[in-house]
JSON list of C-alpha atoms in Angstrom, two decimals:
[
{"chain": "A", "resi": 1, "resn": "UNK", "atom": "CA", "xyz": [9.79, 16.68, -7.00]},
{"chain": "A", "resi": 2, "resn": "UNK", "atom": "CA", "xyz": [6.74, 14.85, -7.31]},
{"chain": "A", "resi": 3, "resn": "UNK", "atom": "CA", "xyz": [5.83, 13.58, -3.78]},
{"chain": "A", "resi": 4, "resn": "UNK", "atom": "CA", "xyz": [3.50, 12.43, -1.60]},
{"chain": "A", "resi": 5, "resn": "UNK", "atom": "CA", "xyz": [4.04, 14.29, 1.81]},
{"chain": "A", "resi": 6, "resn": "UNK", "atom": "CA", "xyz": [2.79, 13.18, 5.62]},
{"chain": "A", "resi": 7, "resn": "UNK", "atom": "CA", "xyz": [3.52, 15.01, 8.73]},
{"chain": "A", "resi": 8, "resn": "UNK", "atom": "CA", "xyz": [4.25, 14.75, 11.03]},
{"chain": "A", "resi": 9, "resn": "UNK", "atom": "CA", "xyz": [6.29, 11.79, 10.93]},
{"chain": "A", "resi": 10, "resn": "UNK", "atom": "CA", "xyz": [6.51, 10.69, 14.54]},
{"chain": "A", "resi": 11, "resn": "UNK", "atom": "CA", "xyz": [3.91, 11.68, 17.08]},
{"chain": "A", "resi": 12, "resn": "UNK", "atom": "CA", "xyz": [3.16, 10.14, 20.26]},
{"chain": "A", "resi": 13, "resn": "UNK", "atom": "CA", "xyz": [0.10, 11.43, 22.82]},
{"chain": "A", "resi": 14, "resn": "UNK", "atom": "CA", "xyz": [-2.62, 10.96, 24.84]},
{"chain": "A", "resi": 15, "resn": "UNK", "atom": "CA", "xyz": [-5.39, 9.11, 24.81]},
{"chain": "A", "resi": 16, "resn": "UNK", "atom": "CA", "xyz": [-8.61, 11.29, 23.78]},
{"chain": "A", "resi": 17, "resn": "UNK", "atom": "CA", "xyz": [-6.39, 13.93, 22.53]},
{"chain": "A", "resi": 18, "resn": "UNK", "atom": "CA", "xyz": [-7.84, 14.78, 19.28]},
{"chain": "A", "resi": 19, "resn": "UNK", "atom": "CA", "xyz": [-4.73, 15.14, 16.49]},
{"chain": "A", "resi": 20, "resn": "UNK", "atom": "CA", "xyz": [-4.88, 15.68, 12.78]},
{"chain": "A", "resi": 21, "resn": "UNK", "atom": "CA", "xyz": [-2.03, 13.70, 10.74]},
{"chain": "A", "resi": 22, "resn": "UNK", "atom": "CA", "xyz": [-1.73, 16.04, 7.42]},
{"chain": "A", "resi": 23, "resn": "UNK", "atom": "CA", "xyz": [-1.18, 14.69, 4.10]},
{"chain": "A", "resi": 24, "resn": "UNK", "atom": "CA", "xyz": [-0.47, 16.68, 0.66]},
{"chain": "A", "resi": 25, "resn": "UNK", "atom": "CA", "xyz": [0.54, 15.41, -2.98]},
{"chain": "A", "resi": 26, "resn": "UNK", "atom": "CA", "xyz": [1.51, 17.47, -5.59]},
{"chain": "A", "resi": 27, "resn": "UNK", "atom": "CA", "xyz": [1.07, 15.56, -8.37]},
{"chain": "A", "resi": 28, "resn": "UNK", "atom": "CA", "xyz": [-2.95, 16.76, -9.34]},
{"chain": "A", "resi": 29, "resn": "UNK", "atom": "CA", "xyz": [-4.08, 12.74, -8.20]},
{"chain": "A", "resi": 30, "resn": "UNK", "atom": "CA", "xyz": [-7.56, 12.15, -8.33]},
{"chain": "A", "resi": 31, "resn": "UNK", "atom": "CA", "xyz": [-7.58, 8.97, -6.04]},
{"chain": "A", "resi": 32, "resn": "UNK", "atom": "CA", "xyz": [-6.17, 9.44, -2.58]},
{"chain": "A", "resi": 33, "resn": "UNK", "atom": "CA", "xyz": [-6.54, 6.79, 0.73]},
{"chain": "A", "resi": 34, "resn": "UNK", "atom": "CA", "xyz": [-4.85, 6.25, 4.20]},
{"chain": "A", "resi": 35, "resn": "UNK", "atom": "CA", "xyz": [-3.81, 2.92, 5.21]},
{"chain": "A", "resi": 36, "resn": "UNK", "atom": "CA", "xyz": [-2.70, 1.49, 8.33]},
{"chain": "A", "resi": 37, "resn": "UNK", "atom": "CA", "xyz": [0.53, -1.14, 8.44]},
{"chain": "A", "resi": 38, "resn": "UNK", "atom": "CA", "xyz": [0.79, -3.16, 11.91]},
{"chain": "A", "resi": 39, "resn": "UNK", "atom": "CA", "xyz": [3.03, -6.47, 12.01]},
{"chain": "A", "resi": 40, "resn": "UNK", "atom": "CA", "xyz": [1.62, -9.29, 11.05]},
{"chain": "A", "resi": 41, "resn": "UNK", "atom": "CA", "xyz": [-1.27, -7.75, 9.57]},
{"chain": "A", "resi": 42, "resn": "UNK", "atom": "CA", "xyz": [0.20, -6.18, 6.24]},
{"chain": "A", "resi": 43, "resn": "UNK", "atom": "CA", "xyz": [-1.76, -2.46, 5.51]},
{"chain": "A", "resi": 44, "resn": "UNK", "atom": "CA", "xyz": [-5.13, -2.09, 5.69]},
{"chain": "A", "resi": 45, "resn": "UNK", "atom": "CA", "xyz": [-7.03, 0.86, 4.02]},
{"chain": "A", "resi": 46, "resn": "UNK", "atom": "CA", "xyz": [-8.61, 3.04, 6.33]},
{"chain": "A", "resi": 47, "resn": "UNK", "atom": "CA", "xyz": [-10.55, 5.63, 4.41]},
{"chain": "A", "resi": 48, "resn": "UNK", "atom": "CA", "xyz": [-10.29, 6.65, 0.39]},
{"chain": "A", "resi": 49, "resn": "UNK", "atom": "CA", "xyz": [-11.60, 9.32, -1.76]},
{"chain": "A", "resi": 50, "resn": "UNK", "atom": "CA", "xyz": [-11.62, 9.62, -5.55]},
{"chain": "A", "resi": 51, "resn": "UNK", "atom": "CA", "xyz": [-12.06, 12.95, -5.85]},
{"chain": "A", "resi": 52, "resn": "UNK", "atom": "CA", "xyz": [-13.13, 16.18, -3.96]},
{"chain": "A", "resi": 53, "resn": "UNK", "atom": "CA", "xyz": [-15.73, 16.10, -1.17]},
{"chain": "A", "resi": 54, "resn": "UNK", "atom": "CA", "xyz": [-16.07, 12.26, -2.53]},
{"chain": "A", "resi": 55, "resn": "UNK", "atom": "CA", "xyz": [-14.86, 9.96, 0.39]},
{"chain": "A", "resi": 56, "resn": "UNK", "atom": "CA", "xyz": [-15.52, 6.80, 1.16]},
{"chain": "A", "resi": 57, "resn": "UNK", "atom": "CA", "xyz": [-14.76, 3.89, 4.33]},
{"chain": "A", "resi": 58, "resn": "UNK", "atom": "CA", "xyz": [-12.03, 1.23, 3.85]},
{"chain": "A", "resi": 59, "resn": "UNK", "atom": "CA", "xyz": [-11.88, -1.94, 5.36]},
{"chain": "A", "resi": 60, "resn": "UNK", "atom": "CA", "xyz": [-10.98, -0.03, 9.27]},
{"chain": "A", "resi": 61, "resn": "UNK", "atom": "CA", "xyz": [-12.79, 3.08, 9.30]},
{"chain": "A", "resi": 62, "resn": "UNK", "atom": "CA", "xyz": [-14.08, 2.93, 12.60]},
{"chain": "A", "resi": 63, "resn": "UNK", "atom": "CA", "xyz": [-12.55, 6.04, 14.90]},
{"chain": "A", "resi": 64, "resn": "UNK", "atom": "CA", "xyz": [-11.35, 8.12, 11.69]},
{"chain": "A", "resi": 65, "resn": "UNK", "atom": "CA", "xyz": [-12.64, 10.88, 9.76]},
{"chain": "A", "resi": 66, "resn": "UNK", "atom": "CA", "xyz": [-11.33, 12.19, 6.49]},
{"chain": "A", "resi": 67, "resn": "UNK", "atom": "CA", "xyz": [-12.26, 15.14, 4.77]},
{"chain": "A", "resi": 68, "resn": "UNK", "atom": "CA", "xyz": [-11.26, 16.35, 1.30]},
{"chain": "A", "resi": 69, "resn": "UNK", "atom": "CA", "xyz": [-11.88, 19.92, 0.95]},
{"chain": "A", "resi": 70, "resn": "UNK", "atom": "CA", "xyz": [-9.17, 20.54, -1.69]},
{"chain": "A", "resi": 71, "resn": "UNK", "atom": "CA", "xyz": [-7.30, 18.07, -4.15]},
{"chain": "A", "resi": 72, "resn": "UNK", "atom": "CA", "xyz": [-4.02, 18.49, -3.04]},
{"chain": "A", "resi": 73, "resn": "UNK", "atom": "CA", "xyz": [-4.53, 17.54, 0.75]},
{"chain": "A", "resi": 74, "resn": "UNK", "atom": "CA", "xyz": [-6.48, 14.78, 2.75]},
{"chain": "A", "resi": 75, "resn": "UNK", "atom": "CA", "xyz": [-5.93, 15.17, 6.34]},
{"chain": "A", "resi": 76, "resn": "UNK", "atom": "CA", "xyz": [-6.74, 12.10, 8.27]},
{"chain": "A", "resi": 77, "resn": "UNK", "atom": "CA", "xyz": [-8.61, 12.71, 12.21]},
{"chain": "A", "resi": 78, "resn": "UNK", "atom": "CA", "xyz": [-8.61, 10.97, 15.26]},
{"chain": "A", "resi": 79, "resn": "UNK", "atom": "CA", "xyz": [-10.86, 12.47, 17.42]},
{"chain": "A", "resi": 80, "resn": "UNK", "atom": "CA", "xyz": [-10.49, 10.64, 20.33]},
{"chain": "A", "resi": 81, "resn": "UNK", "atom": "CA", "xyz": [-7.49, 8.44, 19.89]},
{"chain": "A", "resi": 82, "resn": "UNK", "atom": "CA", "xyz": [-7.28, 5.48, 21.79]},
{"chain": "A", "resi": 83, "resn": "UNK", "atom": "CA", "xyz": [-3.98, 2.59, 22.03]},
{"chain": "A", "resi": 84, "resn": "UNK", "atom": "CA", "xyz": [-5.44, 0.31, 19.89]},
{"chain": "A", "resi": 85, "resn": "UNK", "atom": "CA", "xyz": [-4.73, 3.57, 17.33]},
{"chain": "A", "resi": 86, "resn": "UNK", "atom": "CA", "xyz": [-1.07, 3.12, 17.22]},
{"chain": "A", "resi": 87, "resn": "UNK", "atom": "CA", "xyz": [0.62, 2.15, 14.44]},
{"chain": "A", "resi": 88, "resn": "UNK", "atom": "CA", "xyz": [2.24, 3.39, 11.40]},
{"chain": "A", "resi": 89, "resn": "UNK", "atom": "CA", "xyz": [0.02, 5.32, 8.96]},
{"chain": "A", "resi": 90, "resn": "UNK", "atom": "CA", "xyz": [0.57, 5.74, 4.96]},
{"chain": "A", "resi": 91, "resn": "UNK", "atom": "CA", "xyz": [-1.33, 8.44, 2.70]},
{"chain": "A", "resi": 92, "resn": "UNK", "atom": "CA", "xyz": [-1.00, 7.52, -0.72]},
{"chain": "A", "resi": 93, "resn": "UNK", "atom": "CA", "xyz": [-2.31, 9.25, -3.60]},
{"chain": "A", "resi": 94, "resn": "UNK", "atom": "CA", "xyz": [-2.82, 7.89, -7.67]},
{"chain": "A", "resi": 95, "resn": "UNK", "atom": "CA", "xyz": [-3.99, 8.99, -11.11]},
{"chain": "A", "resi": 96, "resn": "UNK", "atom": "CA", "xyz": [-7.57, 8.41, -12.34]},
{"chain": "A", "resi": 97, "resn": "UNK", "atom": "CA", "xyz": [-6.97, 5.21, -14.43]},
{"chain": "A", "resi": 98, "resn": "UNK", "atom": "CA", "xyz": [-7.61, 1.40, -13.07]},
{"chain": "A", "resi": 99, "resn": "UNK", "atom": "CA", "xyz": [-4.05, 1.00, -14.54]},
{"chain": "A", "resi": 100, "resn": "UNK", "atom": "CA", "xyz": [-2.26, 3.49, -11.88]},
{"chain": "A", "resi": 101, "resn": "UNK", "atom": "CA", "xyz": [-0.49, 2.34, -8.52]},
{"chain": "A", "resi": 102, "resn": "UNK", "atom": "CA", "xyz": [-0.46, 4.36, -5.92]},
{"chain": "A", "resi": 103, "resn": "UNK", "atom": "CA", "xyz": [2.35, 7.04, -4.43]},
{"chain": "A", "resi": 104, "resn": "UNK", "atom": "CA", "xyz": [2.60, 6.61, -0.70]},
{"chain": "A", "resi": 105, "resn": "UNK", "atom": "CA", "xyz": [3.85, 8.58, 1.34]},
{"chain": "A", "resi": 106, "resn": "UNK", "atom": "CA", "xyz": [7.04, 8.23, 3.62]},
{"chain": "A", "resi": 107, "resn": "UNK", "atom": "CA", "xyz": [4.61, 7.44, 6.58]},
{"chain": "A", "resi": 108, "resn": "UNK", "atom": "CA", "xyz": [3.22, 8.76, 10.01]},
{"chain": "A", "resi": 109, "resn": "UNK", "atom": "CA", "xyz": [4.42, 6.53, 12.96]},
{"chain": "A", "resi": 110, "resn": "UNK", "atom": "CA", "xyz": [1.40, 7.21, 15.93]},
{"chain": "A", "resi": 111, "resn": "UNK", "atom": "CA", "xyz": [1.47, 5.99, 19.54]},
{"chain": "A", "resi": 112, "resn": "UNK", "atom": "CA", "xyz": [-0.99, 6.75, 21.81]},
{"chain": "A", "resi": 113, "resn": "UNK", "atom": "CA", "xyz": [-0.70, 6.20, 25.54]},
{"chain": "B", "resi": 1, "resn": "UNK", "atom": "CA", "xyz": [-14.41, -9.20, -1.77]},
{"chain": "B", "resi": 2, "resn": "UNK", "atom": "CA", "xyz": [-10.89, -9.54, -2.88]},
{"chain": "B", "resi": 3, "resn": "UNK", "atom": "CA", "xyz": [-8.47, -10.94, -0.45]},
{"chain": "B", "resi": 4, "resn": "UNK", "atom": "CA", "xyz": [-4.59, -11.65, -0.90]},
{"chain": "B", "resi": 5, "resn": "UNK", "atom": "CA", "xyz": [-2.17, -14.32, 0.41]},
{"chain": "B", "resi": 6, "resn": "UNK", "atom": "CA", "xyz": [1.15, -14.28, 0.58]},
{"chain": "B", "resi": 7, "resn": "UNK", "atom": "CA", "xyz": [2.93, -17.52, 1.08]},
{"chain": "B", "resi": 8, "resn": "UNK", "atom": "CA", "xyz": [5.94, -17.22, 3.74]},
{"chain": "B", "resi": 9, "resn": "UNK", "atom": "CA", "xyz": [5.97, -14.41, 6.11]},
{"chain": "B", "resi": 10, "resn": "UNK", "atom": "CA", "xyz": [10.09, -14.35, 6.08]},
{"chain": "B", "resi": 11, "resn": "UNK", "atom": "CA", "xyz": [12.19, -15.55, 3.03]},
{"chain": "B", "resi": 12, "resn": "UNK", "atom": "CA", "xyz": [16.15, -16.45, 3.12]},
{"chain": "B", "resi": 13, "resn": "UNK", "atom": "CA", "xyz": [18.08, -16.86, 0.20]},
{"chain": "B", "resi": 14, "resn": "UNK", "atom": "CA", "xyz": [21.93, -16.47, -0.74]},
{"chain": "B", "resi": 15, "resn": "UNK", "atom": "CA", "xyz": [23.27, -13.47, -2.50]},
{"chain": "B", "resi": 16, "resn": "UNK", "atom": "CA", "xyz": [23.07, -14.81, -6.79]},
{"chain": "B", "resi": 17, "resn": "UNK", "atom": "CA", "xyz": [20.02, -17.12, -5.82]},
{"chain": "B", "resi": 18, "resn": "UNK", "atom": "CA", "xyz": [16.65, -16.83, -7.59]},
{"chain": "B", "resi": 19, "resn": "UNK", "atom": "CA", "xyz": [14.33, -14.92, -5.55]},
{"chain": "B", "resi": 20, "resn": "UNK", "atom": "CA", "xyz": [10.56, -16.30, -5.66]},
{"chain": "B", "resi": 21, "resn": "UNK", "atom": "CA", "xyz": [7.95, -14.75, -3.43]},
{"chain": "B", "resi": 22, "resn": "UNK", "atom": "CA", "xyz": [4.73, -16.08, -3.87]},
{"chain": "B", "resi": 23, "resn": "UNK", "atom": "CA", "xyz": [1.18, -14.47, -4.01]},
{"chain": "B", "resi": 24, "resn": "UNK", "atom": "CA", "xyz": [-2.36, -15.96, -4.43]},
{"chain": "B", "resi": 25, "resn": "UNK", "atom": "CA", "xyz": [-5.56, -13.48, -5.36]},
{"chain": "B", "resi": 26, "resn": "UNK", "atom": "CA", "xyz": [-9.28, -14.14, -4.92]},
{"chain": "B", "resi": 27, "resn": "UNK", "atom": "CA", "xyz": [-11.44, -11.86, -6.65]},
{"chain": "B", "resi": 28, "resn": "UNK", "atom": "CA", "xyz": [-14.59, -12.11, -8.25]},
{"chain": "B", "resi": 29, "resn": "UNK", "atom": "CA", "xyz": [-13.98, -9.94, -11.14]},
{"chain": "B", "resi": 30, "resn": "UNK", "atom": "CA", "xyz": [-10.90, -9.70, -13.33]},
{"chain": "B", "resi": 31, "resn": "UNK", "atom": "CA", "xyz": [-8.34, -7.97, -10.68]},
{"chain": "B", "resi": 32, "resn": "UNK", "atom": "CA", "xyz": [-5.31, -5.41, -11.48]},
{"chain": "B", "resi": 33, "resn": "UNK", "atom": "CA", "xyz": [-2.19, -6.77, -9.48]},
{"chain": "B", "resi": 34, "resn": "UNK", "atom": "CA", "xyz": [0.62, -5.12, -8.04]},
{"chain": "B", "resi": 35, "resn": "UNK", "atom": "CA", "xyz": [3.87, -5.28, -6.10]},
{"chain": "B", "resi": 36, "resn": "UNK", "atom": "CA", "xyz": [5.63, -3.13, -3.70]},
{"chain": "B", "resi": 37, "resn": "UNK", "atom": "CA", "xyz": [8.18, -2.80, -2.07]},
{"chain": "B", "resi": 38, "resn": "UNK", "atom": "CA", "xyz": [9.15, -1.33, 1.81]},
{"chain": "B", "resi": 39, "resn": "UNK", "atom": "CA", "xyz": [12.61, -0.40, 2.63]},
{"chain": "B", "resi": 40, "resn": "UNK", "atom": "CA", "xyz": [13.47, 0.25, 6.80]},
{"chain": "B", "resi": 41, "resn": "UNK", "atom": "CA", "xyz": [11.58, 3.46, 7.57]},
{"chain": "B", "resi": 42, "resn": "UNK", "atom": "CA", "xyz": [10.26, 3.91, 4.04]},
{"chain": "B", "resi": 43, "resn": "UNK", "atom": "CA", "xyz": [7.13, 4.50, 2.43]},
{"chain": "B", "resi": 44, "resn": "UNK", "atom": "CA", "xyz": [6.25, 1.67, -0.36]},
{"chain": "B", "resi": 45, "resn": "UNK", "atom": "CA", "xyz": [7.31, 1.82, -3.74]},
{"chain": "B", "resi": 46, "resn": "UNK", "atom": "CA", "xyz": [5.87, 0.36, -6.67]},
{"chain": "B", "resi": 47, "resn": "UNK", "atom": "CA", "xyz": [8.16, -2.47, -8.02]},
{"chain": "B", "resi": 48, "resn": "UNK", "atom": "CA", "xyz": [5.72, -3.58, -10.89]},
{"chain": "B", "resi": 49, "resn": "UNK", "atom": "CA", "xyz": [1.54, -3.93, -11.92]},
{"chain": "B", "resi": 50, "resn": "UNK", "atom": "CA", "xyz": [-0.72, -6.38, -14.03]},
{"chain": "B", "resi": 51, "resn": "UNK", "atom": "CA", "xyz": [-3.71, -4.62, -15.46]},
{"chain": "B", "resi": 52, "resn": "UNK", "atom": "CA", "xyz": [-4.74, -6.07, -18.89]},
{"chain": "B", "resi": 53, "resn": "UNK", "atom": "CA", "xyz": [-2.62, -7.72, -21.61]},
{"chain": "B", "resi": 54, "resn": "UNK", "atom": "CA", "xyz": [0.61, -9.48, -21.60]},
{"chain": "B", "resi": 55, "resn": "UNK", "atom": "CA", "xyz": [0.88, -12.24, -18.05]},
{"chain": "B", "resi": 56, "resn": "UNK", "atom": "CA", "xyz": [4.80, -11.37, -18.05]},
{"chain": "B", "resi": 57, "resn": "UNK", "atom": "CA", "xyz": [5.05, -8.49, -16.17]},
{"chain": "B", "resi": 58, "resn": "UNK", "atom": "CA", "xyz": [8.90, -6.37, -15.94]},
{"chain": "B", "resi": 59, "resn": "UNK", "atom": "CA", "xyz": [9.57, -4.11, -12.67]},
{"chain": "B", "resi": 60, "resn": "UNK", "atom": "CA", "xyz": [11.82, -1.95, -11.59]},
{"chain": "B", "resi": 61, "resn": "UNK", "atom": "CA", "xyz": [15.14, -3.64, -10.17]},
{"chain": "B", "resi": 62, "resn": "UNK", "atom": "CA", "xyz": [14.76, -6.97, -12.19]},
{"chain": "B", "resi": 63, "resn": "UNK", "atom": "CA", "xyz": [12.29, -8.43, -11.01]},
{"chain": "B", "resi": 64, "resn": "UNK", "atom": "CA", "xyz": [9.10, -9.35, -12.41]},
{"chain": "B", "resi": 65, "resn": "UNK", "atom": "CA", "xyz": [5.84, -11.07, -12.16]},
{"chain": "B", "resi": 66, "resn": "UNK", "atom": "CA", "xyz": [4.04, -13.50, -13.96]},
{"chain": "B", "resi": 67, "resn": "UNK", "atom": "CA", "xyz": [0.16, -13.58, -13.81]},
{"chain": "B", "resi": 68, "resn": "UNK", "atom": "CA", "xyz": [-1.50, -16.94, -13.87]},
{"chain": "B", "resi": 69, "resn": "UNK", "atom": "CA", "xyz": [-5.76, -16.53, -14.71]},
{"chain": "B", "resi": 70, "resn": "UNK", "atom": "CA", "xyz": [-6.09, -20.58, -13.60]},
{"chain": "B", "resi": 71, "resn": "UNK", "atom": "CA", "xyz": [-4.23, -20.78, -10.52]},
{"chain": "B", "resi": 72, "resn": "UNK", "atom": "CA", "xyz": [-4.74, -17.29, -9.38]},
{"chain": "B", "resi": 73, "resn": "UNK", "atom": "CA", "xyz": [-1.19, -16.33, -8.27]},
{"chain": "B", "resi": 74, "resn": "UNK", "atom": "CA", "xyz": [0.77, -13.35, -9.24]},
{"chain": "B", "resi": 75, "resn": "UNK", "atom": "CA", "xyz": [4.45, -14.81, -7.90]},
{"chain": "B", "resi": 76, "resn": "UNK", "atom": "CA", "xyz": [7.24, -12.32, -7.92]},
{"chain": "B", "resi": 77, "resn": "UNK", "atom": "CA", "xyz": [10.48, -13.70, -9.11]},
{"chain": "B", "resi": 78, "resn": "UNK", "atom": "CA", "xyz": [14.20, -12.53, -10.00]},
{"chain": "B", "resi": 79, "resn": "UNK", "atom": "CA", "xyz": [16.76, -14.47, -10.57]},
{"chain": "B", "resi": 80, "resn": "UNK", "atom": "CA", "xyz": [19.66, -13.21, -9.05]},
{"chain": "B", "resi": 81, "resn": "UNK", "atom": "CA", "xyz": [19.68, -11.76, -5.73]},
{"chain": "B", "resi": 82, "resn": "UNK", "atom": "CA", "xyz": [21.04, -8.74, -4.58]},
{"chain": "B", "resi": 83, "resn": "UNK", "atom": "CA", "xyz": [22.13, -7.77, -1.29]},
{"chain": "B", "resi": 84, "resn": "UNK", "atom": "CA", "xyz": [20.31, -4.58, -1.58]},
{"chain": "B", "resi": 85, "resn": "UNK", "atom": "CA", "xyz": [17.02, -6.61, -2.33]},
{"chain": "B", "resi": 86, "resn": "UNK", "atom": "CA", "xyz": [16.52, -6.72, 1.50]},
{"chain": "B", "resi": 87, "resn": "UNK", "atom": "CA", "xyz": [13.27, -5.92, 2.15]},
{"chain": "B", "resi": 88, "resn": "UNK", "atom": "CA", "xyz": [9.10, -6.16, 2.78]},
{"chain": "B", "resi": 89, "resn": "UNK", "atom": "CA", "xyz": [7.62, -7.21, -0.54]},
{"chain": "B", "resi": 90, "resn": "UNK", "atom": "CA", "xyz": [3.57, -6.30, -0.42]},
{"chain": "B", "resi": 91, "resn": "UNK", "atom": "CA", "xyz": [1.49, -7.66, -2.69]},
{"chain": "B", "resi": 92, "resn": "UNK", "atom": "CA", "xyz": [-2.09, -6.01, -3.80]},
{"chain": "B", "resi": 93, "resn": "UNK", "atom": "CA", "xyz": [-4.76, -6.67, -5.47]},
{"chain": "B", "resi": 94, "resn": "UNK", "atom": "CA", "xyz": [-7.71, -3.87, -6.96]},
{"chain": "B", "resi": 95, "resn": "UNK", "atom": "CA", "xyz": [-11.03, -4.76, -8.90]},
{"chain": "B", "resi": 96, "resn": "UNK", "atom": "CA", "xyz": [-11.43, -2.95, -11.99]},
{"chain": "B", "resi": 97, "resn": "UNK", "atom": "CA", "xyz": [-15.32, -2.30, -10.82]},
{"chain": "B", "resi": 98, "resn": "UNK", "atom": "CA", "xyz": [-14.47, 1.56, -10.01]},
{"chain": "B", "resi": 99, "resn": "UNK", "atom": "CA", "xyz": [-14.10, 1.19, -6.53]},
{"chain": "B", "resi": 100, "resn": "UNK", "atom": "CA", "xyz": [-10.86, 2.11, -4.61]},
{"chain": "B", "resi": 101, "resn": "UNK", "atom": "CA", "xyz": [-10.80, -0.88, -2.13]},
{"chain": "B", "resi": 102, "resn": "UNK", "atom": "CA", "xyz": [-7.05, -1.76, -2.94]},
{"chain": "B", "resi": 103, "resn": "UNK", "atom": "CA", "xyz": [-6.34, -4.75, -0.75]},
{"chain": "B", "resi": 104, "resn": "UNK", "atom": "CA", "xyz": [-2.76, -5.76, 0.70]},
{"chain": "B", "resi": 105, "resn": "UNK", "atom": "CA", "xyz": [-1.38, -9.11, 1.64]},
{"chain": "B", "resi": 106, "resn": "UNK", "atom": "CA", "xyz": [0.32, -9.27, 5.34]},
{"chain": "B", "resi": 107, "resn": "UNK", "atom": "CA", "xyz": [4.00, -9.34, 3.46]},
{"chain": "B", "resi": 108, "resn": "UNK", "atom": "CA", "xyz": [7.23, -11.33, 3.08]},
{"chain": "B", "resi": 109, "resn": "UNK", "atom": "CA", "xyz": [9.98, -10.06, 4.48]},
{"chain": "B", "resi": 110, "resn": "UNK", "atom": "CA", "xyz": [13.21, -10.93, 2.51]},
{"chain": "B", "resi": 111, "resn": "UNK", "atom": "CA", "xyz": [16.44, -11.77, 3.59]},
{"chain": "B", "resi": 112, "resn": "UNK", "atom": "CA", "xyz": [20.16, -12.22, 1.36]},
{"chain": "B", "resi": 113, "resn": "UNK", "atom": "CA", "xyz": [22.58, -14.23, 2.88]},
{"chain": "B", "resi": 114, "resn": "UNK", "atom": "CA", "xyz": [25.86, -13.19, 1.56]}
]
């Protein structure tokens, strides 16, 4: 089945506690980007990359890193988490092509205390 | 810079009525559109896109969009509403300049009332 896939889906810890929130597609996508959703604020992209080793910051970059090492997978790193980190995060993952949508993923909810 | 705004954070209407959610784009350059849609504890799904060509767009489920140049709006309509059409509609907007910024509004959450 052609998916996107996060884990891990629920994950609470500790602030400064650096955790890695996987992400993997299987579909060959060029494009892949992680987004943020938080009420009232509708999703904002956090990092993107169009292909491998090419990344680039979104519109909330700041305490993320990204790294894209193979196609399939584009972990997303908090090094030092910190509260104003939790929410609920989406990898999502497209075809080359401005006509494509993206595939997201079923989500990574994050709190960090 | 491409922004989006969705009219109505919460939307009510009776199971049979016509559903309208509306969305306004700014974008310097001609945009692709899209709408999606969020189910409780679900990832988003793509219910429909504009990209070039026809302004009468058909999703999945019914609905479908109709893309308007002059008043920049890309409203989402169907016209008979299901309960099972309860949901967070997101609409998006991406420049076709190459890069990947892909910009959401802040949502509509809809409601049926049976």
């Amino acid at each position: 089945e052609a998916q996107v896939t996060q884990n891990p889906r629920y994950l609470i810890t500790v602030t400064g506690k650096k955790l890695t929130v996987t992400c993997s597609q299987n579909m060959n996508h060029e494009y892949m980007s992680w987004y943020r959703q938080d009420p009232g604020l509708g999703l904002r992209q956090i990092y993107y990359s169009m292909n491998v080793e090419v990344t680039d910051k979104g519109d909330v970059p700041e305490g993320y890193k990204v790294s894209r090492k193979e196609k399939r997978n584009f972990p997303l790193i908090l090094e030092s988490p910190s509260p104003n980190q939790t929410s609920l995060y989406f990898c999502a993952s497209r075809l080359t092509g401005g006509q494509t949508g993206y595939t997201f993923g079923s989500g990574t909810r994050l709190t960090v205390v | 810079a491409q922004s989006v705004t969705q009219l109505g954070s919460h939307v009510s209407v009776s199971e049979g009525a016509l559903v309208l959610l509306r969305c306004n784009y700014s974008s310097s350059v001609p945009p692709y559109l899209f709408w999606y849609v969020q189910y409780p504890n679900q990832g988003l799904q793509l219910l429909l896109k504009y990209t070039t060509g026809a302004t009468l767009v058909k999703g999945i489920n019914g609905f479908e969009a109709e893309f308007k140049k002059s008043e920049t709006s890309f409203h989402l309509t169907k016209p008979s509403a299901h309960m099972s059409d309860a949901a967070e509609y997101f609409c998006a907007v991406r420049t076709n300049f190459g890069n990947e910024k892909l910009t959401f509004g802040t949502g509509t959450r809809l409601t049926i009332i049976p």
